[in-house]
CSV table of N, CA and C and ligand atoms in Angstrom, one decimal:
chain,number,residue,atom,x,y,z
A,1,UNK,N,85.2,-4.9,79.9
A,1,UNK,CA,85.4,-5.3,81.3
A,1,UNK,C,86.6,-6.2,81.5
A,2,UNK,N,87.7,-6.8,80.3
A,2,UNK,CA,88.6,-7.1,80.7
A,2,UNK,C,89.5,-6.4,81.5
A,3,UNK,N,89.9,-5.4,81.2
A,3,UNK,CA,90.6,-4.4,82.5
A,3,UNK,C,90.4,-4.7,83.5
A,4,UNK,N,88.8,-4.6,84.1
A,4,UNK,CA,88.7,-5.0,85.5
A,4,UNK,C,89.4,-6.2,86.0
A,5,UNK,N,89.6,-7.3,85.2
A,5,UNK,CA,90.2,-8.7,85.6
A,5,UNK,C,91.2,-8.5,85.4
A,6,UNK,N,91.8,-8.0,84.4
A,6,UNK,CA,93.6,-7.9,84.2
A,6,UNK,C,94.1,-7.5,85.4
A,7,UNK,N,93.7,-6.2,86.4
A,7,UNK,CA,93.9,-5.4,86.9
A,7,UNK,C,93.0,-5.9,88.7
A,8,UNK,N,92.7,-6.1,89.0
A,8,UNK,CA,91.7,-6.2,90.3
A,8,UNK,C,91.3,-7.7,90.6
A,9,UNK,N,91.3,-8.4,89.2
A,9,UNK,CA,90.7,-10.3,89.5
A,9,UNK,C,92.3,-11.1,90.2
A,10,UNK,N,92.0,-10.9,91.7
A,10,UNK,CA,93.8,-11.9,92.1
A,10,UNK,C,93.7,-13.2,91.6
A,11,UNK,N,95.1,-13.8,91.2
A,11,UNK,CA,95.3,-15.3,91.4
A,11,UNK,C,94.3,-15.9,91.5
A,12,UNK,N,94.3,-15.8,93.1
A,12,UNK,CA,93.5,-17.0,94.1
A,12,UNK,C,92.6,-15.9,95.1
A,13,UNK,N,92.2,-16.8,96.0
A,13,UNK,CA,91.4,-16.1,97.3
A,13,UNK,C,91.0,-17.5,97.8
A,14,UNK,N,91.0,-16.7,99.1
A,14,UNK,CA,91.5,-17.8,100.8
A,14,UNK,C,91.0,-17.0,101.5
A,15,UNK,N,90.2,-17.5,102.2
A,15,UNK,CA,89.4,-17.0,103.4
A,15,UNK,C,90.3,-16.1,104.4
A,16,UNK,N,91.4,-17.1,104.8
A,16,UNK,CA,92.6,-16.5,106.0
A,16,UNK,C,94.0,-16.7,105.2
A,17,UNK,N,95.0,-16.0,105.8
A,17,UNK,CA,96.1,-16.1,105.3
A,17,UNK,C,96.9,-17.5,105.6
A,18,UNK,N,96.4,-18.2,106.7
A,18,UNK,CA,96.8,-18.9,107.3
A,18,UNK,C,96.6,-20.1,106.7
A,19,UNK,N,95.6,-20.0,105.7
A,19,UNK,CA,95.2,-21.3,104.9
A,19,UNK,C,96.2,-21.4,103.5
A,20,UNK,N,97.1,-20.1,103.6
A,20,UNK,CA,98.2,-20.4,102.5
A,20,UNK,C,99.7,-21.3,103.0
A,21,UNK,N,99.4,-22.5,103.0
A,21,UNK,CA,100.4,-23.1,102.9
A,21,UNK,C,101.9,-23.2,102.3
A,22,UNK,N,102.8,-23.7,102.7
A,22,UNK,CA,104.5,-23.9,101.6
A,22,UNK,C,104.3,-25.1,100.7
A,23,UNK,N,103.0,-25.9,100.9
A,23,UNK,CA,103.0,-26.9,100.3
A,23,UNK,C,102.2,-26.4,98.6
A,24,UNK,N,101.1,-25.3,99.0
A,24,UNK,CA,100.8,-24.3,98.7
A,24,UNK,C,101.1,-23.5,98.0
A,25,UNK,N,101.9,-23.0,98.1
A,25,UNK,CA,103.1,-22.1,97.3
A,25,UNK,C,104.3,-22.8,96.5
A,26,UNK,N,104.3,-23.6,96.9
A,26,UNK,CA,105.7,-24.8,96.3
A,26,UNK,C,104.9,-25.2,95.2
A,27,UNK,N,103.5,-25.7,95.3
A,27,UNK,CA,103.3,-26.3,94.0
A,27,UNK,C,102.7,-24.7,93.0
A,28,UNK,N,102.5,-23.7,93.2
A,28,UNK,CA,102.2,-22.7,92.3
A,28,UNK,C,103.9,-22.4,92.1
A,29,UNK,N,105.0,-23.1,92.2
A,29,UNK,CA,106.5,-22.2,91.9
A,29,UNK,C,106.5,-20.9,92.5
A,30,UNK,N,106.0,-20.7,93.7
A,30,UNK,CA,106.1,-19.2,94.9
A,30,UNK,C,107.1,-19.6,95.6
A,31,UNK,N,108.5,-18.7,95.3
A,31,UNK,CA,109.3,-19.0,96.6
A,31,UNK,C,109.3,-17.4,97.9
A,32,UNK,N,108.3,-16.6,97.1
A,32,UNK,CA,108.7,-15.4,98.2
A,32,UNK,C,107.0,-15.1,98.6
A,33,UNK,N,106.8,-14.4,99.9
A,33,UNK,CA,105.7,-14.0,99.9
A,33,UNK,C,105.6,-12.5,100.1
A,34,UNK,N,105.1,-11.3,99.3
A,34,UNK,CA,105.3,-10.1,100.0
A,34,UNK,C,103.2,-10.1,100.4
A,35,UNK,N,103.5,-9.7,102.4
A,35,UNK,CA,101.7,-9.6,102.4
A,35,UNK,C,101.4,-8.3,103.5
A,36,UNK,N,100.5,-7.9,102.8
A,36,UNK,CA,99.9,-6.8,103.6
A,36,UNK,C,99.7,-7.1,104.9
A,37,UNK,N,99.9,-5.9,105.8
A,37,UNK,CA,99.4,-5.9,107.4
A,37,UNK,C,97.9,-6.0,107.8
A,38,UNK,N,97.4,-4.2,108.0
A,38,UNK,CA,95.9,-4.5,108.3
A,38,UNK,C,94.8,-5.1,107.8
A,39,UNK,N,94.2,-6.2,108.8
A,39,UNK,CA,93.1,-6.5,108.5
A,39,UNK,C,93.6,-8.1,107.0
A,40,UNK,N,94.8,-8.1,107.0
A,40,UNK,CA,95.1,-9.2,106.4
A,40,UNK,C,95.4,-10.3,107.3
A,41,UNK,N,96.4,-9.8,108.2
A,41,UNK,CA,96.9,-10.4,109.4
A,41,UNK,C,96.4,-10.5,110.7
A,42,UNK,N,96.0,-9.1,110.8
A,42,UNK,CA,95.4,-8.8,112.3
A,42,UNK,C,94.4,-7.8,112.0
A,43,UNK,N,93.3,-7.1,113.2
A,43,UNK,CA,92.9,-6.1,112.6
A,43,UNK,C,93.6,-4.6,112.4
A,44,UNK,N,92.7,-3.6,112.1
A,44,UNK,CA,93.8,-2.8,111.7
A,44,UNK,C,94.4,-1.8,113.1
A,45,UNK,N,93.2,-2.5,114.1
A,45,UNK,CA,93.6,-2.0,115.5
A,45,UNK,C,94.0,-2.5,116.3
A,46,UNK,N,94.8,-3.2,115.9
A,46,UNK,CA,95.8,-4.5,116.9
A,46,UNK,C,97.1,-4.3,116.7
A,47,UNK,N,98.0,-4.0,117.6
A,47,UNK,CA,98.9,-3.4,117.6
A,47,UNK,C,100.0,-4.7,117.0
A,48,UNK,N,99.8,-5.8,117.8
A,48,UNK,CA,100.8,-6.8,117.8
A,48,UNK,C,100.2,-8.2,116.9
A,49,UNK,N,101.4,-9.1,116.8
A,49,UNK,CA,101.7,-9.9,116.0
A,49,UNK,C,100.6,-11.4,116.6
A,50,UNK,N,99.7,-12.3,116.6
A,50,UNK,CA,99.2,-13.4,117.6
A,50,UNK,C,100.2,-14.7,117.0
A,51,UNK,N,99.8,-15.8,117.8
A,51,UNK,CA,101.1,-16.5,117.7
A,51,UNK,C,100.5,-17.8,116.6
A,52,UNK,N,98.8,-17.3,115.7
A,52,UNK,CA,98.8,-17.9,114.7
A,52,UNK,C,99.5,-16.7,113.1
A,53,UNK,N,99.9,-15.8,113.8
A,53,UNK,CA,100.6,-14.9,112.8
A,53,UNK,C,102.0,-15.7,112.5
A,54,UNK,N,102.8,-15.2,114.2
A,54,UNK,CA,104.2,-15.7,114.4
A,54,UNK,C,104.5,-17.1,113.9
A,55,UNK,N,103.5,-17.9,113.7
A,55,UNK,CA,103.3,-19.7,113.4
A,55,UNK,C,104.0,-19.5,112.0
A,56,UNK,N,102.5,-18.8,111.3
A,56,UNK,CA,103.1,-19.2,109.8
A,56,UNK,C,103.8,-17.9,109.3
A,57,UNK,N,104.5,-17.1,109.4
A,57,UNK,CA,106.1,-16.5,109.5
A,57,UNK,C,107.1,-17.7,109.8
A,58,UNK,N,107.3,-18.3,111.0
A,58,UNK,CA,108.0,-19.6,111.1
A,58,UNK,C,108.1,-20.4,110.0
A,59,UNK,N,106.7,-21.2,109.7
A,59,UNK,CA,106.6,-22.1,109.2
A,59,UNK,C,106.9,-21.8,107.6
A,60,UNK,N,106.6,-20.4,106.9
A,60,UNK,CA,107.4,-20.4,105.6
A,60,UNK,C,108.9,-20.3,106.1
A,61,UNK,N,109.2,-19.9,106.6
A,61,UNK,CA,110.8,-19.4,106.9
A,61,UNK,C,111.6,-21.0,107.2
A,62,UNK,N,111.1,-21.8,107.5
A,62,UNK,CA,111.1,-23.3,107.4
A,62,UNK,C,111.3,-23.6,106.1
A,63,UNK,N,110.6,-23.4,105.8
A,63,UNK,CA,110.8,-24.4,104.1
A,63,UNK,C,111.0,-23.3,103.3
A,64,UNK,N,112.0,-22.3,104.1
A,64,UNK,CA,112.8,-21.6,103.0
A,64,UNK,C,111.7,-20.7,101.5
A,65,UNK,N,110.9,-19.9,102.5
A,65,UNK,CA,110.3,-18.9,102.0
A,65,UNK,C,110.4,-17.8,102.2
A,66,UNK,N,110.6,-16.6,101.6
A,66,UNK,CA,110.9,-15.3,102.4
A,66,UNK,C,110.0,-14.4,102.5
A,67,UNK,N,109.8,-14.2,103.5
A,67,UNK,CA,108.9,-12.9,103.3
A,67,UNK,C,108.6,-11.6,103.7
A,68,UNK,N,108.1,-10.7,103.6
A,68,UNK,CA,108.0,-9.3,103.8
A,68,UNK,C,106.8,-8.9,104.1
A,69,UNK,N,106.4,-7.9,105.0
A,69,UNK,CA,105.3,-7.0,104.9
A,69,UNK,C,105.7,-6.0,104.6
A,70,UNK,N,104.5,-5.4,103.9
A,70,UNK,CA,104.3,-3.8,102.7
A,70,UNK,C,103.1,-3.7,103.2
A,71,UNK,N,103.2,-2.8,104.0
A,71,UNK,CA,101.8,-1.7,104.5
A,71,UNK,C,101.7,-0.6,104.0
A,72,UNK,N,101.0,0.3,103.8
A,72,UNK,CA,100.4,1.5,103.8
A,72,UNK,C,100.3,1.9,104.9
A,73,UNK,N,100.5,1.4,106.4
A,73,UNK,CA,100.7,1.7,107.7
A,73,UNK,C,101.8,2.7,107.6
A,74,UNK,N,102.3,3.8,108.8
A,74,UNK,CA,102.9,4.6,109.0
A,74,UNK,C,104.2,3.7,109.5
A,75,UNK,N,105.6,4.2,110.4
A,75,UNK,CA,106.7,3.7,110.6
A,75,UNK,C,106.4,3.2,112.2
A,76,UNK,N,105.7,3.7,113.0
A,76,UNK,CA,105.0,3.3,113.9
A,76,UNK,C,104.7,2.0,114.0
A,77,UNK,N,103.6,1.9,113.2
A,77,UNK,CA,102.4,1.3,113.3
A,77,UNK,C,103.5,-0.3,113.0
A,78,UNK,N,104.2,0.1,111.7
A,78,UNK,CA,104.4,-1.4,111.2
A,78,UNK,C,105.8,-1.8,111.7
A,79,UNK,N,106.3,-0.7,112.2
A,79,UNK,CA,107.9,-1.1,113.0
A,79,UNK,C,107.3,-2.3,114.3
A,80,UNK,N,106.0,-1.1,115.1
A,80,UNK,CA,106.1,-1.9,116.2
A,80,UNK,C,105.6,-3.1,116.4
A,81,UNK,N,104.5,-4.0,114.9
A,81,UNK,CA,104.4,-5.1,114.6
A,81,UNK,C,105.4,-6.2,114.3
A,82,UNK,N,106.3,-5.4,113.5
A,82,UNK,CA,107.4,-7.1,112.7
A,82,UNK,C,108.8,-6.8,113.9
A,83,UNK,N,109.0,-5.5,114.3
A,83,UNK,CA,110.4,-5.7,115.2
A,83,UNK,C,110.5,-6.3,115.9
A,84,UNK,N,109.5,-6.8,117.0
A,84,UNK,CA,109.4,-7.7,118.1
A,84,UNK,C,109.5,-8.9,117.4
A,85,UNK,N,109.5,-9.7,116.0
A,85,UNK,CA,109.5,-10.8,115.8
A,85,UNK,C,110.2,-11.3,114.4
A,86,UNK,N,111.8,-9.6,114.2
A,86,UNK,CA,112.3,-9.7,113.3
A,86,UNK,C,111.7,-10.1,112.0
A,87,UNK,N,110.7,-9.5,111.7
A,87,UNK,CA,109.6,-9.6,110.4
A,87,UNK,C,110.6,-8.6,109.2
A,88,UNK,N,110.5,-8.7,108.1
A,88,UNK,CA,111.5,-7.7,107.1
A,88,UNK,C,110.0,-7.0,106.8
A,89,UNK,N,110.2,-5.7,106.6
A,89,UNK,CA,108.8,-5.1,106.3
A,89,UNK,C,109.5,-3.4,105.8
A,90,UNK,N,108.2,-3.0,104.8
A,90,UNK,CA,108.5,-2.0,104.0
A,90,UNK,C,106.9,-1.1,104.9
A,91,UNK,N,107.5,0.4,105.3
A,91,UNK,CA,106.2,1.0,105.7
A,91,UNK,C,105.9,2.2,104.7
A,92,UNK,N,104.3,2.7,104.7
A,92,UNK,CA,104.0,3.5,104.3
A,92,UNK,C,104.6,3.2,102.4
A,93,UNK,N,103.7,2.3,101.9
A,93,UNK,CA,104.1,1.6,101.1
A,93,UNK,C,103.6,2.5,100.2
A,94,UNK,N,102.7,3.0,99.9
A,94,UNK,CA,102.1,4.1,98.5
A,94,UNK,C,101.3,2.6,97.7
A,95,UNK,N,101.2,1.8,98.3
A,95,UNK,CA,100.1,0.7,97.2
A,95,UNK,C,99.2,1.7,97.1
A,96,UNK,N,98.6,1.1,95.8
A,96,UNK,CA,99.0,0.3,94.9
A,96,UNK,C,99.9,1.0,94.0
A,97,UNK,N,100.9,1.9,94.0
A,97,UNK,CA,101.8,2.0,93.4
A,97,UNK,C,103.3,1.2,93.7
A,98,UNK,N,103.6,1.1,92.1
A,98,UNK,CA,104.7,0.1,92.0
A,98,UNK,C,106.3,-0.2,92.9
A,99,UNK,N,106.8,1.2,93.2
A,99,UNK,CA,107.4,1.3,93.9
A,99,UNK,C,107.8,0.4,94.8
A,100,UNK,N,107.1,-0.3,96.0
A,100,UNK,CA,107.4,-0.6,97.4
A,100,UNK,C,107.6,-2.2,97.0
A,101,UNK,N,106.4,-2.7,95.7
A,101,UNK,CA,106.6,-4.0,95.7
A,101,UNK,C,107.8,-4.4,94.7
A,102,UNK,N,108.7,-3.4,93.6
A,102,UNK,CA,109.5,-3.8,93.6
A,102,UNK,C,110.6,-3.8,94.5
A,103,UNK,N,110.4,-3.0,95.2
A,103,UNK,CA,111.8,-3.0,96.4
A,103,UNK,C,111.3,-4.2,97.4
A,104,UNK,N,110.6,-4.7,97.6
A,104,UNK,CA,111.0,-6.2,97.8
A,104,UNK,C,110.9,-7.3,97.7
A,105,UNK,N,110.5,-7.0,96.7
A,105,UNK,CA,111.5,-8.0,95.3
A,105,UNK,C,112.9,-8.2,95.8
A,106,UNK,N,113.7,-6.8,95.2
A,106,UNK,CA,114.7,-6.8,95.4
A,106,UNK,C,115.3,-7.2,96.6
A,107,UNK,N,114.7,-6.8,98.0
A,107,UNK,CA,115.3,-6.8,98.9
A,107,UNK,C,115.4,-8.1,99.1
A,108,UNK,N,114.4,-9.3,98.8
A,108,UNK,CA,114.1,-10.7,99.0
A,108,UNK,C,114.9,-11.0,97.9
A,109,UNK,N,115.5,-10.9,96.8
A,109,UNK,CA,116.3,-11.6,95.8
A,109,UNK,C,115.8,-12.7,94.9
A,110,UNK,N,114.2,-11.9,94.8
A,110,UNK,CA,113.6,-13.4,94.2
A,110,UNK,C,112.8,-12.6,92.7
A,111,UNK,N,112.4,-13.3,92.0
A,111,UNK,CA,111.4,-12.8,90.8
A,111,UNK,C,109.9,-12.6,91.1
A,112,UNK,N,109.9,-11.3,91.0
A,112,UNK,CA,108.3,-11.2,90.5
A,112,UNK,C,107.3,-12.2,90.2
A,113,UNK,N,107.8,-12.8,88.9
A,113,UNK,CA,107.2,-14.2,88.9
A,113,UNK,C,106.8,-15.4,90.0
A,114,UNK,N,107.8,-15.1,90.6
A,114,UNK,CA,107.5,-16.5,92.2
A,114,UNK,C,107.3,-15.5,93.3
A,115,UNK,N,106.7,-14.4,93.1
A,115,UNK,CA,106.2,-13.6,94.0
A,115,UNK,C,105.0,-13.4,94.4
A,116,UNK,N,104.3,-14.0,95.6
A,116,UNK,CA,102.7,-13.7,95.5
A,116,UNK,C,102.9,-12.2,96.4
A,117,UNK,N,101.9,-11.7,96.2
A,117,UNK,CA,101.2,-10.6,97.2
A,117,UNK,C,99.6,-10.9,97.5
A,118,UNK,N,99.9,-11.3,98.7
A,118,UNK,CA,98.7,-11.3,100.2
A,118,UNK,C,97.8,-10.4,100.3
A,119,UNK,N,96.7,-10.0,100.6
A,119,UNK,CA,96.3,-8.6,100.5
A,119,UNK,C,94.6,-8.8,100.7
A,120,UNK,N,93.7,-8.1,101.6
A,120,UNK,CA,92.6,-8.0,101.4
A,120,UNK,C,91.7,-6.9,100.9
A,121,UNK,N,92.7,-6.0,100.0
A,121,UNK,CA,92.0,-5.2,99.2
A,121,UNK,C,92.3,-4.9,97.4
A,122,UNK,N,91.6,-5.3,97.2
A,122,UNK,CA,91.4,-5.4,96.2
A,122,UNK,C,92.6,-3.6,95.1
A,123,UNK,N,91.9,-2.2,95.8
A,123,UNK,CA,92.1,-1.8,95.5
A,123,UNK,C,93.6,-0.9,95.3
A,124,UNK,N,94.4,-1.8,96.4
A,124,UNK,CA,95.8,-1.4,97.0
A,124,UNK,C,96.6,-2.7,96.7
A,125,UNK,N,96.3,-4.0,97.4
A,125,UNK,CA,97.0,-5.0,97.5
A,125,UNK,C,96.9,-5.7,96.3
A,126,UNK,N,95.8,-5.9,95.6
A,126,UNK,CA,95.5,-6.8,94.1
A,126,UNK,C,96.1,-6.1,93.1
A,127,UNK,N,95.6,-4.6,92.9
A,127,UNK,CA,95.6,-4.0,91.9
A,127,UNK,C,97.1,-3.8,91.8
A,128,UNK,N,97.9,-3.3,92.7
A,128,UNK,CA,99.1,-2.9,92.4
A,128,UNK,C,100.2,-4.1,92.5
A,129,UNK,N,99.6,-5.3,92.7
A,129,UNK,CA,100.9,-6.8,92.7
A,129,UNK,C,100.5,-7.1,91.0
A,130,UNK,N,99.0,-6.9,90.6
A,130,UNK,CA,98.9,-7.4,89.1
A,130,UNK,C,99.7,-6.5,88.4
A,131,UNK,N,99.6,-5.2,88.2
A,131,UNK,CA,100.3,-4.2,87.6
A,131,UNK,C,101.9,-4.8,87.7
A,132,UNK,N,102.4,-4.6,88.8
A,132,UNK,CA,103.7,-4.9,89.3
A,132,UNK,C,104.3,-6.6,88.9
A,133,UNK,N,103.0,-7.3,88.1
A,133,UNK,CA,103.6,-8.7,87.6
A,133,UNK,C,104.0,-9.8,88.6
A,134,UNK,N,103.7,-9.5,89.5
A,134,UNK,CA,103.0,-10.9,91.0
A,134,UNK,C,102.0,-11.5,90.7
A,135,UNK,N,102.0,-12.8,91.4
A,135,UNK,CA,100.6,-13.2,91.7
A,135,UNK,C,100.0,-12.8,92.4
A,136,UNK,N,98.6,-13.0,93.0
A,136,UNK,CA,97.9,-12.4,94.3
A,136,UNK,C,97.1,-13.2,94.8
A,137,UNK,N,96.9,-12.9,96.0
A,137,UNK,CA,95.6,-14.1,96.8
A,137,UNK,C,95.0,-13.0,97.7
A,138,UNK,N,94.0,-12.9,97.1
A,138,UNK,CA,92.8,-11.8,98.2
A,138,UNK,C,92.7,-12.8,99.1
A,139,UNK,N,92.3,-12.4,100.4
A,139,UNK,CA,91.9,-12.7,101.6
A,139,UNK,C,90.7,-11.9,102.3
A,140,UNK,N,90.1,-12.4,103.0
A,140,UNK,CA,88.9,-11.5,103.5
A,140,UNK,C,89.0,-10.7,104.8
A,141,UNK,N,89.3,-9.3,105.1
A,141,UNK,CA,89.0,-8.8,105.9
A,141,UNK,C,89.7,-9.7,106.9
A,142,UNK,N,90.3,-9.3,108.0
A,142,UNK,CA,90.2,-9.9,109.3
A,142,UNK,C,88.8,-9.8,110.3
A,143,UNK,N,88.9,-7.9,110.0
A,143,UNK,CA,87.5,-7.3,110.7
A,143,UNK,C,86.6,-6.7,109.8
A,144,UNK,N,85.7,-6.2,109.9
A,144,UNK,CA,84.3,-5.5,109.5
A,144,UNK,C,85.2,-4.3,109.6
A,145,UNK,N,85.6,-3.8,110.2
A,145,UNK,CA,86.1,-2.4,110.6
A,145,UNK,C,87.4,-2.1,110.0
A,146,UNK,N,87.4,-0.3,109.2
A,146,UNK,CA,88.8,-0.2,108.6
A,146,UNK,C,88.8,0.9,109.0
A,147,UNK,N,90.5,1.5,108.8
A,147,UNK,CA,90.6,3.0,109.1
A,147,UNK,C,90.3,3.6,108.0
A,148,UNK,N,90.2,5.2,108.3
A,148,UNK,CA,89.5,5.9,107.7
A,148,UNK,C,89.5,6.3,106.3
A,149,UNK,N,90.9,5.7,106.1
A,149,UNK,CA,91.5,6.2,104.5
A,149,UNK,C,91.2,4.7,103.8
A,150,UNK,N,90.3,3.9,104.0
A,150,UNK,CA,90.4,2.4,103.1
A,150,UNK,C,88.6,3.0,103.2
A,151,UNK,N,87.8,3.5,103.8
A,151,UNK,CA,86.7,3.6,103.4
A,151,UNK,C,86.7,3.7,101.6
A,152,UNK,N,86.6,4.9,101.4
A,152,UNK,CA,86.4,4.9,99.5
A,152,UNK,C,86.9,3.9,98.9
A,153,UNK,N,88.0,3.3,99.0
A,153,UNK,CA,88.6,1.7,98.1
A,153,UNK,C,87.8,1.2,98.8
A,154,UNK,N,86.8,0.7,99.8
A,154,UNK,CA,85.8,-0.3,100.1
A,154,UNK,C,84.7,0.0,98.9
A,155,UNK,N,84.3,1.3,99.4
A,155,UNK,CA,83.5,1.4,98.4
A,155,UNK,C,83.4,1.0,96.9
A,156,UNK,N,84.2,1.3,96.5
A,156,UNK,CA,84.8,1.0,95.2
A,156,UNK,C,84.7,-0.8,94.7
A,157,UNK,N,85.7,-1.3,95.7
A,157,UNK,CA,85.7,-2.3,96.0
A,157,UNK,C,84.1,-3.1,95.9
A,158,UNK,N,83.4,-3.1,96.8
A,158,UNK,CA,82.1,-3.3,96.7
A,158,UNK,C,81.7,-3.3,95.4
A,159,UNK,N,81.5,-2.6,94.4
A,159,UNK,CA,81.0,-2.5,93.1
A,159,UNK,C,81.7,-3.7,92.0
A,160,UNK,N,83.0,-4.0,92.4
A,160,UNK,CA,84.5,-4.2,91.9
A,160,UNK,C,83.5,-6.1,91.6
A,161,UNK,N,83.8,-6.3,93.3
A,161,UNK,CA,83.4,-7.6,93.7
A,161,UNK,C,81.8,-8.0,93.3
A,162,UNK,N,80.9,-7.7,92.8
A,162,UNK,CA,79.7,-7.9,92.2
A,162,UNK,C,79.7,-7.9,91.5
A,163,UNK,N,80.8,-7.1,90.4
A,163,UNK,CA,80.9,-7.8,89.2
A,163,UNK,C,81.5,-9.1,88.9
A,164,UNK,N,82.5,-9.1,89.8
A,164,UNK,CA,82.9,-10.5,89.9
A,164,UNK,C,82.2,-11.6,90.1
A,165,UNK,N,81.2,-11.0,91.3
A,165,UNK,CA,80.4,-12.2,91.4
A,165,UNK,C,79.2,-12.8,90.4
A,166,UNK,N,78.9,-11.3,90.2
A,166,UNK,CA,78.1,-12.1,88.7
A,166,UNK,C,78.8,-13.0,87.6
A,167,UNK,N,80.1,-12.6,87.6
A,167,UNK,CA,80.6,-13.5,86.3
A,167,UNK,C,80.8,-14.8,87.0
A,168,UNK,N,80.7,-15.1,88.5
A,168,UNK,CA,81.4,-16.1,88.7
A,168,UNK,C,83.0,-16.3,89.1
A,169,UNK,N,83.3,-15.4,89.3
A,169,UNK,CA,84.9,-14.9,89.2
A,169,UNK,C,85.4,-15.3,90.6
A,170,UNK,N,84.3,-14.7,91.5
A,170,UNK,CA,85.1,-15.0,93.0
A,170,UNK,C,83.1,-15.1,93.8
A,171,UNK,N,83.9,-16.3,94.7
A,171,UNK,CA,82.4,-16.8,95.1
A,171,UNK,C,82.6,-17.2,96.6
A,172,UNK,N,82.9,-16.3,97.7
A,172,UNK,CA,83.3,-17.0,98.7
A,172,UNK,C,82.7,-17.8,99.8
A,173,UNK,N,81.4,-18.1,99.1
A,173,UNK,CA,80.9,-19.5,99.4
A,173,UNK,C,80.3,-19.4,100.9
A,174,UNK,N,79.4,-18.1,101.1
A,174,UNK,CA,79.1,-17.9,102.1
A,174,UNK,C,77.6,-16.8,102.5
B,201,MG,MG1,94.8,-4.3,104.5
């Protein structure tokens, strides 16, 4: 069962995105953030950005953090989120394949290593930042509710997280 942890156990885990701090990330040596769209940020049926989104985008961009969204969202979906608020963002990412997260890497100019990836699924956003040599911080859901192609990685997921929780691995205290 080490695989499962190598591969699916993130970094950390945080309730909200918003409880990840620069003070936060400064002391883990994180100077870039790449984080998933739906249901990390907003739900997956919310077209636009809320202005506790827009906050902390500011407030890393402040203390000289960079960051990106990497969706699996279409060009639509994730243009008409970050354009209105000059967000840098990669769409229709193919997570958890490697691809999307090294390109921004690149595109941000920073190391893998001081890279977290954001993400509330385990089976897209965890799996493919560990593979890819990121840190990661699962987050929970924004909503109960997902589109139709994250059902089966829930499912999966589900089984994923009960093992974890038996070992004690992840306990979100609730
Ligand atoms: Mg998501």
């Amino acid at each position: 069962m080490k695989l499962l942890e190598k591969y699916f156990l993130p970094s950390d885990y945080v309730k909200h995105f918003y409880s990840i701090t620069p003070e936060y990330l400064k002391a883990r040596g994180i100077s870039a953030v790449i984080t998933d769209l739906d249901n990390t940020l907003v739900g997956f049926d919310e077209a636009h950005a809320n202005d506790v989104v827009i906050n902390w985008f500011k407030t890393l961009n402040v203390h000289d953090i960079k960051v990106t969204i990497v969706s699996n969202g279409n060009r639509t979906r994730v243009s008409g989120f970050c354009d209105p608020h000059d967000i840098d963002y990669i769409f229709s990412a193919g997570k958890p394949l490697g691809k999307s997260f090294r390109k921004a890497v690149r595109m941000m100019d920073v190391e893998p290593s001081s890279t977290v990836m954001v993400g509330d699924q385990l089976m897209t956003d965890i799996f493919g930042a560990n593979r890819a040599g990121l840190e990661s911080i699962l987050v929970l859901p924004v909503k109960k509710k997902d589109g139709w192609a994250t059902l089966l990685n829930r499912r999966i997921e589900r089984r994923i997280m009960k093992y974890f929780d038996r070992k004690g691995l992840i306990n979100w205290g609730e």
